[in-house]
Short mmCIF file of C-alpha atoms in Angstrom, two decimals:
data_model
loop_
_atom_site.label_atom_id
_atom_site.label_comp_id
_atom_site.label_asym_id
_atom_site.label_seq_id
_atom_site.Cartn_x
_atom_site.Cartn_y
_atom_site.Cartn_z
CA MET L 1067 79.21 120.40 64.47
CA ALA L 1068 75.75 118.87 64.09
CA GLY L 1069 76.75 117.02 61.53
CA PHE L 1070 79.49 115.41 63.60
CA ARG L 1071 77.53 114.72 66.41
CA THR L 1072 75.17 112.74 64.05
CA ALA L 1073 77.72 110.84 62.67
CA ARG L 1074 79.00 110.07 66.37
CA ARG L 1075 75.56 108.99 67.11
CA ILE L 1076 75.43 106.77 64.06
CA LEU L 1077 78.84 105.25 64.73
CA VAL L 1078 77.84 104.48 68.62
CA GLY L 1079 74.49 103.25 67.62
CA GLY L 1080 76.06 101.10 64.71
CA ALA L 1081 78.80 99.77 67.17
CA ALA L 1082 76.11 98.83 70.09
CA LEU L 1083 74.41 97.23 67.33
CA ALA L 1084 77.15 94.90 66.28
CA ALA L 1085 78.09 93.98 70.07
CA ALA L 1086 74.29 93.14 70.95
CA GLY L 1087 74.09 90.86 67.23
CA TRP L 1088 77.55 89.30 68.23
CA ALA L 1089 76.08 88.51 72.17
CA LEU L 1090 72.96 87.33 70.38
CA ARG L 1091 74.78 85.10 67.74
CA ASP L 1092 74.24 81.75 69.69
CA VAL L 1093 70.78 82.28 70.98
CA PRO L 1094 69.06 79.98 68.23
CA ALA L 1095 71.42 77.27 69.04
CA GLU L 1096 71.19 77.94 72.94
CA LEU L 1097 67.57 77.34 72.79
CA GLY L 1098 68.11 73.71 71.83
CA VAL L 1099 66.16 71.31 69.61
CA ARG L 1100 62.66 69.63 70.40
CA PRO L 1101 63.62 65.95 70.70
CA LEU L 1102 60.63 64.52 69.19
CA THR L 1103 61.75 66.51 65.93
CA SER L 1104 65.37 65.24 66.14
CA GLY L 1105 64.85 61.54 64.32
CA PRO L 1106 62.35 58.57 64.29
CA GLU L 1107 64.68 56.40 66.79
CA ARG L 1108 64.95 59.06 69.34
CA ALA L 1109 61.06 59.76 69.15
CA ALA L 1110 60.29 56.57 69.22
CA ARG L 1111 62.52 55.91 72.72
CA ILE L 1112 60.93 58.83 74.17
CA ARG L 1113 57.40 58.07 73.30
CA ARG L 1114 58.11 54.79 75.09
CA SER L 1115 59.40 55.84 78.25
CA PRO L 1116 56.88 55.31 81.17
CA GLN L 1117 57.95 59.21 82.31
CA PHE L 1118 56.50 60.57 78.76
CA ARG L 1119 52.49 61.17 79.01
CA ASP L 1120 50.19 63.51 76.62
CA GLY L 1121 53.25 64.85 74.77
CA ALA L 1122 55.90 65.39 77.84
CA PHE L 1123 57.96 64.21 80.30
CA VAL L 1124 56.17 63.87 84.31
CA ASN L 1125 57.15 63.43 87.58
CA THR L 1126 55.88 59.85 87.87
CA MET L 1127 56.31 59.60 91.92
CA PRO L 1128 52.88 59.92 93.44
CA GLU L 1129 53.53 63.10 95.41
CA GLY L 1130 51.93 66.05 93.22
CA THR L 1131 54.60 68.53 91.35
CA ALA L 1132 53.58 72.31 91.13
CA MET L 1133 54.76 73.27 88.09
CA ILE L 1134 56.16 76.87 87.80
CA THR L 1135 54.50 78.42 84.80
CA THR L 1136 54.18 82.68 85.76
CA PRO L 1137 55.97 84.38 88.25
CA PRO L 1138 54.45 84.51 92.03
CA VAL L 1139 52.73 87.73 92.52
CA GLY L 1140 54.81 90.31 93.84
CA LEU L 1141 58.23 88.64 92.69
CA LEU L 1142 59.60 91.27 91.04
CA GLY L 1143 59.40 93.49 94.03
CA GLU L 1144 60.76 90.93 96.23
CA LEU L 1145 63.37 90.97 93.87
CA ALA L 1146 64.11 94.50 94.19
CA LYS L 1147 64.70 94.10 98.09
CA ASP L 1148 67.42 93.43 100.06
CA LYS L 1149 69.53 92.32 97.08
CA GLU L 1150 72.91 92.99 98.87
CA LEU L 1151 71.73 89.96 101.23
CA ARG L 1152 71.67 87.81 98.24
CA ARG L 1153 75.46 88.34 97.10
CA PRO L 1154 78.42 87.29 99.15
CA PRO L 1155 79.28 89.62 101.31
CA GLY L 1156 83.15 89.47 100.29
CA ARG L 1157 85.47 87.61 98.05
CA ILE L 1158 84.66 84.12 98.11
CA PRO L 1159 87.99 82.07 98.47
CA VAL L 1160 88.97 79.94 95.04
CA ARG L 1161 91.43 76.80 95.34
CA ILE L 1162 93.59 75.47 92.81
CA PRO L 1163 92.31 71.90 92.09
CA PRO L 1164 95.13 68.96 92.54
CA ALA L 1165 97.04 68.20 89.51
CA ASP L 1166 97.96 64.39 90.69
CA ALA L 1167 96.40 61.11 89.63
CA PRO L 1168 93.17 60.25 91.26
CA PRO L 1169 93.08 57.54 94.04
CA ALA L 1170 93.02 54.11 92.73
CA ASP L 1171 90.64 52.62 94.89
CA GLY L 1172 89.08 55.66 96.93
CA VAL L 1173 86.85 58.53 96.01
CA ARG L 1174 88.00 62.46 96.01
CA ALA L 1175 85.67 65.49 94.84
CA VAL L 1176 86.38 68.91 93.83
CA TRP L 1177 83.68 71.12 93.91
CA TYR L 1178 84.15 73.86 91.01
CA GLY L 1179 80.81 75.92 91.97
CA HIS L 1180 77.24 75.60 92.02
CA ALA L 1181 76.54 72.15 90.76
CA SER L 1182 79.51 71.56 88.71
CA THR L 1183 81.65 69.02 90.35
CA LEU L 1184 84.71 66.67 89.48
CA VAL L 1185 84.40 63.20 91.34
CA GLU L 1186 87.23 60.75 91.14
CA ILE L 1187 86.19 57.23 91.74
CA GLU L 1188 88.43 54.14 91.82
CA GLY L 1189 90.82 56.00 89.60
CA ARG L 1190 88.46 57.37 87.15
CA ARG L 1191 87.15 60.61 86.95
CA VAL L 1192 83.76 61.84 85.98
CA LEU L 1193 82.21 65.35 85.56
CA PHE L 1194 78.98 66.41 86.65
CA ASP L 1195 77.03 69.45 85.04
CA PRO L 1196 80.10 71.69 83.76
CA VAL L 1197 78.88 75.02 83.33
CA TRP L 1198 82.01 77.60 82.94
CA SER L 1199 80.14 80.37 81.72
CA ARG L 1200 79.73 83.53 83.35
CA ARG L 1201 75.82 83.63 83.31
CA PRO L 1202 73.34 80.76 83.25
CA SER L 1203 71.35 82.27 80.33
CA PRO L 1204 70.96 82.09 76.60
CA THR L 1205 72.52 85.23 76.10
CA ARG L 1206 75.38 86.96 77.97
CA LEU L 1207 73.67 90.01 77.77
CA VAL L 1208 71.48 89.05 80.50
CA GLY L 1209 70.79 86.63 83.63
CA PRO L 1210 72.73 86.32 87.29
CA LYS L 1211 76.09 86.50 87.03
CA ARG L 1212 78.90 84.69 88.61
CA HIS L 1213 80.01 85.39 92.19
CA HIS L 1214 83.45 83.44 91.68
CA GLU L 1215 85.57 82.60 88.72
CA PRO L 1216 85.92 78.78 87.87
CA PRO L 1217 88.87 77.41 90.07
CA VAL L 1218 90.50 76.39 86.74
CA GLY L 1219 89.86 76.87 82.99
CA LEU L 1220 88.15 74.02 81.03
CA GLY L 1221 91.39 73.42 79.30
CA ALA L 1222 93.14 73.02 81.86
CA LEU L 1223 90.99 69.88 83.25
CA PRO L 1224 92.42 66.62 83.39
CA GLN L 1225 91.33 64.09 81.24
CA VAL L 1226 88.06 62.68 82.42
CA ASP L 1227 85.87 59.52 81.81
CA ALA L 1228 82.81 60.57 81.82
CA VAL L 1229 80.50 63.87 81.21
CA VAL L 1230 77.35 63.38 83.13
CA ILE L 1231 74.49 65.93 82.71
CA SER L 1232 71.42 66.01 85.12
CA HIS L 1233 68.60 68.11 83.22
CA ASP L 1234 68.77 70.55 80.43
CA HIS L 1235 68.11 74.03 82.36
CA TYR L 1236 71.14 76.34 81.92
CA ASP L 1237 72.79 76.50 85.03
CA HIS L 1238 73.42 72.71 84.14
CA LEU L 1239 73.50 72.69 80.59
CA ASP L 1240 75.82 75.39 79.27
CA LEU L 1241 76.39 75.51 75.40
CA ALA L 1242 79.67 77.25 75.63
CA THR L 1243 80.95 74.67 78.08
CA VAL L 1244 80.01 71.72 76.04
CA ARG L 1245 81.50 73.17 72.88
CA THR L 1246 84.71 73.55 74.55
CA LEU L 1247 84.82 69.98 75.75
CA ILE L 1248 84.02 69.08 72.46
CA ARG L 1249 87.81 70.02 71.47
CA THR L 1250 89.41 69.24 74.85
CA GLN L 1251 88.22 65.91 76.30
CA LYS L 1252 87.23 62.72 74.72
CA ALA L 1253 84.89 61.31 76.94
CA PRO L 1254 81.49 60.60 76.48
CA PHE L 1255 77.94 62.73 77.45
CA LEU L 1256 75.54 60.59 79.66
CA VAL L 1257 72.43 62.68 79.60
CA PRO L 1258 68.82 62.00 80.42
CA LEU L 1259 66.43 60.84 77.57
CA GLY L 1260 66.13 64.11 74.74
CA ILE L 1261 69.42 65.89 75.77
CA GLY L 1262 71.16 63.76 72.98
CA ALA L 1263 68.79 66.29 70.44
CA HIS L 1264 70.54 69.46 72.05
CA LEU L 1265 74.17 67.75 72.02
CA GLU L 1266 73.97 66.78 68.45
CA ARG L 1267 72.91 70.09 67.02
CA TRP L 1268 76.08 71.51 69.14
CA GLY L 1269 78.35 69.31 67.41
CA VAL L 1270 79.18 66.29 69.78
CA PRO L 1271 79.34 63.18 67.77
CA ALA L 1272 76.63 60.31 67.95
CA TYR L 1273 79.33 58.12 69.42
CA ARG L 1274 79.88 60.69 72.39
CA ILE L 1275 76.31 60.69 73.47
CA VAL L 1276 74.83 58.09 76.19
CA GLU L 1277 70.93 58.67 76.53
CA LEU L 1278 69.38 56.87 79.63
CA ASP L 1279 65.48 56.58 80.66
CA TRP L 1280 65.17 56.35 84.52
CA ASP L 1281 66.39 52.85 85.90
CA GLU L 1282 68.32 52.39 82.46
CA GLU L 1283 71.96 52.16 83.24
CA ALA L 1284 75.34 52.36 80.88
CA VAL L 1285 78.86 50.89 82.06
CA VAL L 1286 81.86 53.83 80.65
CA GLY L 1287 85.13 53.66 81.92
CA GLY L 1288 84.96 50.81 84.08
CA LEU L 1289 82.34 52.47 85.75
CA ARG L 1290 78.55 51.36 86.16
CA PHE L 1291 76.02 54.66 85.30
CA VAL L 1292 72.41 54.34 86.31
CA ALA L 1293 69.81 57.59 85.47
CA THR L 1294 67.46 57.35 88.42
CA ALA L 1295 64.75 59.39 89.70
CA ALA L 1296 64.12 63.18 90.18
CA ARG L 1297 61.46 65.63 91.28
CA HIS L 1298 61.83 68.55 88.76
CA PHE L 1299 61.28 69.73 85.14
CA SER L 1300 63.11 70.60 81.96
CA GLY L 1301 63.25 73.52 79.40
CA ARG L 1302 65.49 75.58 77.58
CA THR L 1303 62.47 77.85 76.12
CA PHE L 1304 58.83 78.18 76.54
CA PHE L 1305 58.21 74.61 75.54
CA ARG L 1306 58.51 72.59 78.79
CA ASN L 1307 59.20 69.25 79.46
CA ASP L 1308 60.63 68.23 76.26
CA THR L 1309 63.65 65.91 77.86
CA LEU L 1310 64.09 64.11 80.82
CA TRP L 1311 65.37 65.01 84.01
CA GLY L 1312 67.23 62.98 86.91
CA SER L 1313 69.77 61.87 89.30
CA TRP L 1314 72.55 59.44 88.78
CA VAL L 1315 74.31 56.88 90.50
CA VAL L 1316 77.77 55.89 89.78
CA ALA L 1317 79.34 52.63 90.92
CA GLY L 1318 82.73 51.14 91.21
CA ALA L 1319 83.64 47.85 92.35
CA ALA L 1320 83.63 48.97 95.90
CA LYS L 1321 82.44 53.01 95.75
CA ARG L 1322 79.47 54.56 95.14
CA VAL L 1323 78.69 58.17 94.42
CA PHE L 1324 74.84 59.52 94.28
CA TYR L 1325 74.25 63.10 92.30
CA ALA L 1326 70.88 64.32 92.88
CA GLY L 1327 70.92 67.09 90.18
CA ASP L 1328 67.92 69.00 90.80
CA SER L 1329 65.01 67.84 92.59
CA GLY L 1330 62.03 68.33 95.27
CA TYR L 1331 62.33 65.79 98.15
CA PHE L 1332 60.26 62.94 97.54
CA GLU L 1333 59.67 59.38 98.80
CA GLY L 1334 61.94 57.42 96.24
CA TYR L 1335 64.84 58.53 97.21
CA LYS L 1336 64.77 55.43 99.94
CA GLY L 1337 63.94 53.15 97.18
CA ILE L 1338 67.07 54.49 94.99
CA GLY L 1339 69.28 53.67 98.51
CA ALA L 1340 67.94 50.31 98.39
CA ALA L 1341 68.73 49.36 95.08
CA HIS L 1342 71.89 51.13 94.81
CA GLY L 1343 73.25 52.48 98.10
CA PRO L 1344 74.92 52.76 100.58
CA PHE L 1345 76.82 55.65 99.04
CA ASP L 1346 80.32 56.71 99.70
CA LEU L 1347 79.60 60.33 99.07
CA THR L 1348 76.08 62.25 97.73
CA LEU L 1349 76.20 65.71 95.88
CA MET L 1350 72.98 67.35 97.14
CA PRO L 1351 71.67 70.51 95.43
CA ILE L 1352 70.85 73.26 98.96
CA GLY L 1353 70.14 76.21 97.30
CA ALA L 1354 67.23 77.68 95.25
CA TYR L 1355 64.64 77.02 97.29
CA SER L 1356 61.58 78.77 97.94
CA PRO L 1357 57.62 78.67 98.92
CA ALA L 1358 56.92 79.30 95.31
CA TRP L 1359 58.44 76.24 94.05
CA PRO L 1360 58.25 73.54 96.97
CA ASP L 1361 58.32 70.69 94.92
CA VAL L 1362 61.05 71.09 92.49
CA HIS L 1363 64.05 72.29 94.53
CA MET L 1364 64.55 70.78 98.26
CA ASN L 1365 65.71 73.08 100.95
CA PRO L 1366 68.64 72.02 103.12
CA GLU L 1367 66.53 70.06 105.98
CA GLU L 1368 65.14 67.98 102.95
CA ALA L 1369 68.46 67.36 101.81
CA VAL L 1370 69.57 66.16 104.68
CA ASN L 1371 66.70 63.54 104.71
CA ALA L 1372 67.35 62.64 101.25
CA HIS L 1373 71.17 61.93 101.98
CA LEU L 1374 69.82 59.88 104.86
CA ASP L 1375 67.14 58.18 102.80
CA LEU L 1376 69.96 56.64 100.45
CA GLY L 1377 72.43 55.71 102.89
CA GLY L 1378 74.94 58.36 102.35
CA ARG L 1379 77.88 58.31 104.56
CA LEU L 1380 79.46 62.05 103.47
CA MET L 1381 77.53 64.83 101.94
CA LEU L 1382 78.96 67.34 99.91
CA PRO L 1383 76.31 70.49 99.41
CA VAL L 1384 76.11 71.86 95.81
CA HIS L 1385 73.81 74.20 94.04
CA TRP L 1386 74.42 77.20 96.14
CA ALA L 1387 77.28 80.51 96.26
CA THR L 1388 77.74 80.59 92.64
CA PHE L 1389 74.75 81.84 91.21
CA THR L 1390 71.44 84.13 92.68
CA LEU L 1391 68.94 81.97 91.60
CA ALA L 1392 66.40 82.48 94.20
CA LEU L 1393 65.43 85.11 97.01
CA HIS L 1394 67.06 83.87 100.31
CA PRO L 1395 70.33 85.16 101.73
CA TRP L 1396 73.29 84.01 100.01
CA SER L 1397 74.68 82.05 102.78
CA GLU L 1398 71.28 80.43 104.04
CA PRO L 1399 71.58 77.41 102.71
CA VAL L 1400 74.92 76.58 104.17
CA ASP L 1401 74.16 77.71 107.42
CA ARG L 1402 70.71 76.03 107.57
CA LEU L 1403 72.54 72.63 106.37
CA TRP L 1404 75.45 72.98 108.95
CA ARG L 1405 72.71 73.47 111.86
CA GLU L 1406 70.32 70.37 110.49
CA ALA L 1407 73.54 68.71 110.06
CA LYS L 1408 74.77 68.53 113.65
CA ALA L 1409 71.55 67.70 115.36
CA ARG L 1410 71.03 64.81 113.19
CA ASP L 1411 74.93 63.65 113.47
CA VAL L 1412 75.00 63.86 109.90
CA ARG L 1413 78.72 64.02 108.38
CA ILE L 1414 79.26 66.81 105.57
CA VAL L 1415 82.23 68.43 103.80
CA VAL L 1416 81.78 72.01 102.81
CA PRO L 1417 84.68 72.88 100.35
CA ARG L 1418 85.50 76.01 99.08
CA PRO L 1419 85.25 76.26 95.17
CA GLY L 1420 88.32 74.07 93.71
CA GLU L 1421 89.33 72.79 97.08
CA ALA L 1422 89.64 68.68 97.08
CA VAL L 1423 87.99 66.52 99.87
CA ASP L 1424 88.96 62.66 99.80
CA THR L 1425 85.84 61.04 101.30
CA ALA L 1426 88.72 58.66 103.73
CA ALA L 1427 90.03 61.97 105.20
CA ALA L 1428 87.14 64.46 104.85
CA PRO L 1429 88.13 67.91 106.53
CA ALA L 1430 85.95 69.20 109.34
CA VAL L 1431 83.45 72.12 108.11
CA ASP L 1432 85.28 75.40 109.62
CA GLY L 1433 82.34 77.93 108.37
CA TRP L 1434 84.72 79.94 105.98
CA TRP L 1435 81.56 81.68 104.11
CA GLU L 1436 81.35 83.36 107.85
CA THR L 1437 84.63 85.07 107.42
CA LEU L 1438 83.77 86.80 104.11
CA GLY L 1439 83.74 90.42 104.09
#
């Protein structure tokens, strides 16, 4: 009997080790590549960048940026309190996105959750920061879990004209999603300078990678893409700021869209609006803010300020609802946004994940998140 129990423990332990090994098998690839070691051409471009100083990318706007290096004192205690408030009180309603052709002369958007959004502009499709994994983490064993499933599987996405990445944090650049898109899509990846090194390691062909520094632009699929500034940071390991972060302008013949990525508020939004706006639609992050990192994630009121600086006509909030990445209550970002938008007469739309929004006929905000549970 004792021998049987020992054998069973060995089998169980071996199975657990095998499962852990399977789950951790992609961690080295997940960590990415230090781009200065990825080839002389990319390294030379990085060193020439006005955003690259003393071996790392920096925020060049005059406002100071507080970098997060160690967890704030008391963070673990705070994380243990009021956990239920940081989760949705009920099942998040998910919609099946439309399968029809994109509007030939307008703008339509489908928010899939967190920052992942499909924007259809003048008949072209642009996919921003796609993350379909269960956790934004280098391993499936740890990290915040999704609060809702993606509205559609990656293989069921329509063919897109471009995949656009804002920076290399796990909740915006996902290895498993990229590997699937290599097989299921033909579109190029437009990324800030340095991120191409990660993509190359993951199997994206070089001809499908377009790397841009701030204020550089490329024409893809008949649309003009401009890499613009953001106030943030980067890193998939303990090495910070090896790759650049940014926001994006997407311009058609008549319609324009702005995607902020992750950013703290800064005065440069006025310059982006003057140079590239006004915008028919802005995708603005409203969640995961904290007094511990005020310079790298804007709060909802600051998102409204940035939207107005940009000359935005309709604002779609992103970076909320899907993952818990900060201490604030789950619905606080959208509650504050709705209140601020009404006070300042700003047009916003708050779709359910998967729900399509046409900027020409945007639905009124109905407070769907207030009815959960």
